[in-house]
Amino acid sequence: MKTERFTEKEIEKAAELIRKGGLVAFPTETVYGLGANALDEAAVSKIYKAKGRPSDNPMIVHISHISELDDLVLEIPHQIKQIMNEFWPGPITFILKKKDIVPSITTGGLDTVAIRMPESKVARDLIKSAGVPIAAPSANSSGRPSPTNWQDVLEDMEGRIDGIIMGSDSDVGIESTVLDCTAGKFTILRPGFITAEMLQSKFNIEVENGQGIFEKNLISKPKSPGMKYKHYAPKADVKIIIGDRTEEVLKEEKDKAKQTGLKIAELNYNGDSRLAAHNFFTDLREADRAGVDIILVIGLETKELGYSVMNRMVKSAGYQIIKADEEKI
Ligand code: TXA
Ligand code: MG
């Protein structure tokens, strides 16, 4: 299959492909998405195939305007509408009870559906022009780091999808916050740019983080099916270093690698979680292209956006964390 390349001025052509049941990758402010008509079973099944994604891992359905929500979900509790009004369009996804029109394949067999209105104007124009809601997971091969620019999408997807819109690089750099609203309380199933702290302070509500980020998910049926799969993994071995003695331990690890002749990359964002979010996935891919064997990542403080980025870091490391504390490590 030839992957057609579109500029941001050719959205109508890309939308035509979506309407015809094709797969088109497109920019969003979080990461690039791999889109298909969310209401077309055959089109959605192609997404799973192109990504090599397990079929019980549901998609996020993207809309271009809040008025498109009523067709897709059974009810929108008042408080959730308020949160949407505050943060949409933007990097937050809501899990709501679905209507029958949303095919089961789109939701991985669940009776709920994940919905997001992206901030990216190109993304919203594409949805509007296609005239259908667009199911779109991140546009990477399953298990690889999410793509934050169109070149990274093509690295995984060239020849496997019908088209790509060559838009600008993603501003946020990690995927949207996934907020479950179906259980009578608010639970963040996947942390993102919109944090529990932001939701709590703005709306005076209680928001739980669904799962501790250092807990390996061993539950066979977690609330968010995507949580149980291997994630964001580059070819290199990733290790996270946290604690007061980070500098020393980093040096020790580098010396060790030097002795064994392994090629090392060091990712240090100096505690800047905004920068870390923006660069982390790209940096992982860059290290792979450079043939790096070990990626040493200096961890972030686990609060606010730092918490969300650490979630990605820890997963990409397969939970290999070096605690550089006072005591012996
Ligand atoms: O920022 C983003 O959210 C990007 C861009 C393209 O919008 N999309 C994205 O999609 O990250 P994906 O498929 O890579 O991640 C969707 C996550 C998965 O962890 C999935 O399990 C969860 O959302 N999810 C989707 N539908 C769900 C549902 N009905 N209930 C619980 N979790 C759900
Ligand atoms: Mg993904």
Coordinates of C-alpha atoms and ligand atoms in Angstrom, one line a residue:
M1 CA 0.0 0.0 0.0
K2 CA 1.3 3.5 -0.8
T3 CA 1.0 6.0 2.0
E4 CA -0.1 9.3 0.5
R5 CA 1.4 12.4 2.0
F6 CA -0.8 15.4 2.6
T7 CA 0.1 18.9 3.6
E8 CA -2.1 20.8 6.1
K9 CA -3.8 22.5 3.2
E10 CA -5.0 19.1 1.8
I11 CA -7.2 18.1 4.7
E12 CA -10.2 17.5 2.4
K13 CA -8.3 14.8 0.5
A14 CA -7.3 13.1 3.7
A15 CA -11.0 13.4 4.9
E16 CA -12.1 11.7 1.7
L17 CA -9.8 8.7 2.5
I18 CA -11.4 8.4 6.0
R19 CA -14.9 8.5 4.5
K20 CA -13.9 5.7 2.2
G21 CA -12.9 3.5 5.1
G22 CA -9.1 4.2 4.9
L23 CA -6.5 4.9 7.6
V24 CA -5.0 8.3 7.9
A25 CA -2.4 9.5 10.5
F26 CA -2.8 13.1 11.6
P27 CA -1.3 15.5 14.1
T28 CA -2.8 16.3 17.5
E29 CA -1.4 18.4 20.3
T30 CA -0.6 15.3 22.4
V31 CA 0.9 12.7 19.9
Y32 CA 0.1 11.8 16.3
G33 CA -3.1 9.7 15.9
L34 CA -3.9 6.9 13.5
G35 CA -7.4 7.6 12.3
A36 CA -10.3 5.7 10.8
N37 CA -14.1 6.2 10.8
A38 CA -15.1 5.2 14.4
L39 CA -18.5 4.0 13.2
D40 CA -17.1 1.7 10.5
E41 CA -16.2 -1.7 11.8
A42 CA -14.1 -2.7 8.8
A43 CA -12.1 0.6 8.9
V44 CA -11.5 0.3 12.7
S45 CA -10.3 -3.3 12.3
K46 CA -7.6 -2.1 9.9
I47 CA -6.2 0.1 12.7
Y48 CA -5.7 -3.0 15.0
K49 CA -4.0 -4.7 12.1
A50 CA -1.7 -1.8 11.1
K51 CA -0.5 -1.3 14.7
G52 CA -0.4 -5.0 15.6
R53 CA -2.7 -4.0 18.5
P54 CA -4.5 -6.5 20.7
S55 CA -8.2 -6.4 19.9
D56 CA -9.4 -5.9 23.5
N57 CA -7.5 -2.5 23.7
P58 CA -10.1 0.1 22.8
M59 CA -9.7 3.3 20.8
I60 CA -10.3 6.9 21.6
V61 CA -13.0 8.4 19.5
H62 CA -12.2 12.0 18.5
I63 CA -14.8 14.7 17.8
S64 CA -14.6 18.2 16.5
H65 CA -17.4 19.8 18.4
I66 CA -19.2 19.1 21.7
S67 CA -22.5 18.8 19.8
E68 CA -21.2 15.5 18.3
L69 CA -21.2 13.9 21.7
D70 CA -24.9 13.3 22.0
D71 CA -24.9 10.8 19.2
L72 CA -22.2 8.7 20.8
V73 CA -22.9 8.5 24.6
L74 CA -25.9 7.8 26.7
E75 CA -25.6 10.6 29.2
I76 CA -23.2 13.3 30.2
P77 CA -23.4 14.1 33.9
H78 CA -23.6 17.8 34.6
Q79 CA -20.2 18.0 36.4
I80 CA -18.5 16.2 33.5
K81 CA -20.0 18.7 31.1
Q82 CA -18.4 21.5 33.2
I83 CA -15.0 19.8 33.0
M84 CA -15.3 19.4 29.3
N85 CA -16.2 23.1 28.9
E86 CA -13.1 24.0 30.8
F87 CA -10.5 21.7 29.2
W88 CA -11.9 20.9 25.7
P89 CA -10.7 21.2 23.1
G90 CA -7.6 19.8 24.8
P91 CA -5.6 16.8 26.0
I92 CA -8.2 15.0 28.1
T93 CA -10.3 12.0 27.3
F94 CA -13.5 11.0 29.1
I95 CA -14.8 7.5 29.5
L96 CA -18.6 7.5 29.2
K97 CA -21.4 5.0 28.6
K98 CA -21.7 4.4 24.9
K99 CA -24.7 4.3 22.6
D100 CA -25.3 1.4 20.2
I101 CA -24.1 3.3 17.2
V102 CA -20.5 2.9 18.4
P103 CA -19.4 -0.5 17.3
S104 CA -18.1 -2.9 19.8
I105 CA -14.8 -3.3 17.9
T106 CA -14.1 0.4 18.5
T107 CA -14.5 0.0 22.3
G108 CA -12.7 -3.4 22.5
G109 CA -16.0 -5.0 23.5
L110 CA -16.7 -2.6 26.4
D111 CA -20.0 -0.8 26.9
T112 CA -18.1 2.5 27.5
V113 CA -16.4 4.7 25.0
A114 CA -13.4 7.1 25.3
I115 CA -14.0 10.5 23.8
R116 CA -11.7 13.4 23.1
M117 CA -12.0 16.7 21.3
P118 CA -8.4 17.6 20.4
E119 CA -7.0 21.1 20.5
S120 CA -5.2 20.7 17.3
K121 CA -7.0 22.7 14.6
V122 CA -5.8 20.4 11.8
A123 CA -7.2 17.4 13.7
R124 CA -10.6 19.1 14.3
D125 CA -10.8 20.2 10.7
L126 CA -10.1 16.7 9.5
I127 CA -12.9 15.3 11.7
K128 CA -15.3 18.1 10.6
S129 CA -14.4 17.6 7.0
A130 CA -14.8 13.7 7.2
G131 CA -18.2 14.2 8.8
V132 CA -17.7 11.3 11.1
P133 CA -16.1 10.7 14.5
I134 CA -12.5 9.5 14.1
A135 CA -11.2 6.5 16.2
A136 CA -7.5 7.1 16.7
P137 CA -4.9 5.5 18.9
S138 CA -1.4 6.8 18.9
A139 CA 0.1 6.2 15.4
N140 CA 3.0 3.9 16.5
S141 CA 3.4 0.1 16.1
S142 CA 2.0 -1.5 19.3
G143 CA 4.5 -1.3 22.1
R144 CA 6.8 1.4 20.5
P145 CA 7.1 4.9 21.8
S146 CA 4.2 7.2 20.6
P147 CA 5.1 9.4 17.6
T148 CA 5.2 13.2 18.2
N149 CA 6.1 14.1 14.6
W150 CA 5.1 12.8 11.1
Q151 CA 8.5 11.4 10.4
D152 CA 8.2 9.1 13.5
V153 CA 4.8 8.0 12.2
L154 CA 6.3 6.9 8.9
E155 CA 9.1 5.1 10.6
D156 CA 6.5 2.6 11.9
M157 CA 3.6 3.0 9.4
E158 CA 4.9 3.7 5.9
G159 CA 3.2 1.3 3.6
R160 CA 0.8 0.1 6.3
I161 CA -1.6 3.1 6.1
D162 CA -3.4 5.0 3.3
G163 CA -2.3 8.5 4.2
I164 CA -0.6 10.9 6.6
I165 CA -1.1 14.7 7.2
M166 CA 2.4 16.2 7.6
G167 CA 1.5 18.7 10.3
S168 CA 3.6 20.3 13.0
D169 CA 5.3 18.4 15.9
S170 CA 3.0 17.6 18.9
D171 CA 3.3 20.3 21.5
V172 CA 2.5 18.2 24.6
G173 CA 4.4 15.1 23.6
I174 CA 2.6 12.5 25.8
E175 CA -0.9 11.1 25.3
S176 CA -4.1 12.6 26.8
T177 CA -5.3 12.2 30.3
V178 CA -7.9 9.4 30.4
L179 CA -10.6 10.2 33.0
D180 CA -13.1 7.5 33.9
C181 CA -16.5 9.0 34.8
T182 CA -18.6 5.8 34.8
A183 CA -18.2 4.6 38.3
G184 CA -19.7 7.4 40.3
K185 CA -16.3 8.9 41.1
F186 CA -13.4 10.3 39.0
T187 CA -10.5 8.1 38.3
I188 CA -7.5 8.9 36.1
L189 CA -6.8 5.7 34.2
R190 CA -3.9 7.3 32.3
P191 CA -2.2 10.4 33.6
G192 CA -1.5 13.2 31.1
F193 CA -1.1 16.9 30.7
I194 CA -4.3 17.7 32.6
T195 CA -3.4 16.4 36.1
A196 CA -5.4 15.3 39.1
E197 CA -4.2 18.4 40.9
M198 CA -5.6 20.6 38.1
L199 CA -9.0 18.9 38.1
Q200 CA -9.2 19.0 41.9
S201 CA -8.3 22.6 42.3
K202 CA -10.5 23.8 39.5
F203 CA -13.6 21.9 40.4
N204 CA -13.3 21.0 44.1
I205 CA -13.8 17.3 43.3
E206 CA -12.0 14.3 44.4
V207 CA -9.9 12.6 41.6
E208 CA -8.0 9.4 42.2
N209 CA -5.0 8.3 40.2
G210 CA -6.1 4.8 39.1
Q211 CA -2.9 2.9 39.6
G212 CA 0.4 3.8 41.4
I213 CA 2.9 4.4 38.6
F214 CA 5.5 2.2 40.2
E215 CA 3.1 -0.8 40.4
K216 CA 3.5 -3.2 37.7
N217 CA 0.1 -4.0 36.4
L218 CA -0.5 -7.7 36.9
I219 CA -4.3 -7.6 37.0
S220 CA -5.6 -9.5 34.0
K221 CA -8.6 -7.3 33.5
P222 CA -7.6 -3.7 34.4
K223 CA -10.2 -0.9 34.0
S224 CA -8.2 0.5 31.1
P225 CA -7.2 -2.4 28.9
G226 CA -4.2 -0.6 27.4
M227 CA -2.6 -0.5 30.9
K228 CA -1.6 -4.2 30.8
Y229 CA 0.5 -4.2 27.7
K230 CA 4.1 -3.5 27.2
H231 CA 4.5 0.1 26.3
Y232 CA 6.7 2.8 24.9
A233 CA 9.6 0.4 24.6
P234 CA 12.6 1.3 22.5
K235 CA 15.1 -1.4 21.4
A236 CA 17.6 -0.2 24.0
D237 CA 17.4 -1.2 27.6
V238 CA 15.9 1.7 29.6
K239 CA 16.8 2.4 33.3
I240 CA 15.4 5.1 35.4
I241 CA 17.5 6.6 38.2
I242 CA 15.8 8.4 41.1
G243 CA 17.0 9.6 44.5
D244 CA 19.6 11.9 46.1
R245 CA 22.6 10.1 44.8
T246 CA 21.5 10.3 41.2
E247 CA 24.7 11.9 39.9
E248 CA 27.0 9.4 41.6
V249 CA 24.9 6.4 40.4
L250 CA 24.8 7.8 36.9
K251 CA 28.5 8.0 36.8
E252 CA 28.8 4.4 38.1
E253 CA 26.4 3.1 35.5
K254 CA 28.3 4.9 32.7
D255 CA 31.6 3.5 33.9
K256 CA 30.2 0.0 34.0
A257 CA 28.9 0.4 30.4
K258 CA 32.2 1.7 29.2
Q259 CA 34.0 -1.3 30.5
T260 CA 31.6 -3.7 28.7
G261 CA 31.7 -1.6 25.5
L262 CA 28.0 -0.8 25.5
K263 CA 26.7 2.4 24.0
I264 CA 24.9 4.7 26.4
A265 CA 22.5 7.6 26.1
E266 CA 21.6 9.8 29.0
L267 CA 18.3 11.6 29.2
N268 CA 18.3 14.3 31.7
Y269 CA 15.6 17.0 31.7
N270 CA 16.8 18.7 34.8
G271 CA 13.5 18.3 36.5
D272 CA 11.6 20.2 33.8
S273 CA 8.5 18.0 33.3
R274 CA 7.1 20.1 30.5
L275 CA 10.4 19.7 28.5
A276 CA 10.5 16.0 29.4
A277 CA 6.9 15.4 28.2
H278 CA 7.7 17.2 25.0
N279 CA 11.0 15.3 24.2
F280 CA 10.9 11.9 25.9
F281 CA 9.3 9.8 23.2
T282 CA 11.3 11.5 20.4
D283 CA 14.5 11.0 22.5
L284 CA 13.8 7.3 22.8
R285 CA 13.4 6.9 19.1
E286 CA 16.5 9.0 18.5
A287 CA 18.5 6.7 20.8
D288 CA 17.3 3.7 18.8
R289 CA 18.4 5.2 15.5
A290 CA 21.8 5.9 17.0
G291 CA 22.2 2.3 18.0
V292 CA 22.3 2.9 21.7
D293 CA 22.3 -0.2 24.0
I294 CA 21.3 1.4 27.3
I295 CA 19.3 4.6 28.0
L296 CA 19.7 6.1 31.4
V297 CA 16.9 8.4 32.3
I298 CA 17.0 10.8 35.2
G299 CA 13.6 10.5 36.9
L300 CA 11.3 13.4 37.7
E301 CA 9.5 14.4 40.9
T302 CA 6.2 12.4 40.9
K303 CA 3.7 15.2 41.2
E304 CA 1.6 17.1 38.6
L305 CA 2.9 16.7 35.1
G306 CA 6.0 15.0 36.4
Y307 CA 3.8 12.2 37.6
S308 CA 2.4 11.7 34.1
V309 CA 5.8 11.7 32.4
M310 CA 7.2 9.4 35.0
N311 CA 4.4 7.0 34.2
R312 CA 5.7 6.8 30.6
M313 CA 9.3 6.6 31.7
V314 CA 8.8 3.8 34.2
K315 CA 6.8 1.8 31.6
S316 CA 9.4 2.3 28.9
A317 CA 11.9 1.0 31.3
G318 CA 9.8 -2.1 32.0
Y319 CA 9.9 -1.0 35.7
Q320 CA 13.7 -1.1 35.9
I321 CA 14.3 1.6 38.5
I322 CA 17.5 2.3 40.2
K323 CA 16.9 3.9 43.6
A324 CA 20.0 6.1 44.3
D325 CA 19.2 6.7 47.9
E326 CA 21.5 7.1 50.9
E327 CA 21.5 3.5 51.8
K328 CA 23.1 0.9 49.6
I329 CA 21.3 0.4 46.3
Ligands
TXA1 O1 -3.6 11.7 23.2 C1 -4.2 10.7 22.9 O2 -5.1 10.2 23.7 C2 -3.8 10.0 21.6 C3 -4.2 11.0 20.5 C4 -4.1 10.4 19.1 O3 -5.5 11.5 20.7 N1 -4.5 8.8 21.5 C5 -4.1 7.7 22.2 O4 -4.8 6.5 22.0 O5 -3.2 7.7 23.0 P1 -4.4 5.1 22.5 O6 -5.3 4.2 21.8 O7 -2.9 4.9 22.2 O8 -4.7 5.0 24.0 C6 -6.0 5.0 24.5 C7 -6.1 4.6 25.9 C8 -5.7 3.1 26.1 O9 -4.9 3.0 27.3 C9 -7.0 2.5 26.2 O10 -7.0 1.2 27.0 C10 -7.8 3.5 27.0 O11 -7.4 4.7 26.4 N2 -9.3 3.4 26.7 C11 -9.9 3.6 25.5 N3 -11.2 3.3 25.6 C12 -11.4 3.0 26.9 C13 -12.6 2.6 27.6 N4 -13.8 2.5 27.1 N5 -12.4 2.3 28.9 C14 -11.2 2.3 29.5 N6 -10.1 2.7 28.9 C15 -10.2 3.0 27.6
MG2 MG -0.9 4.3 22.4

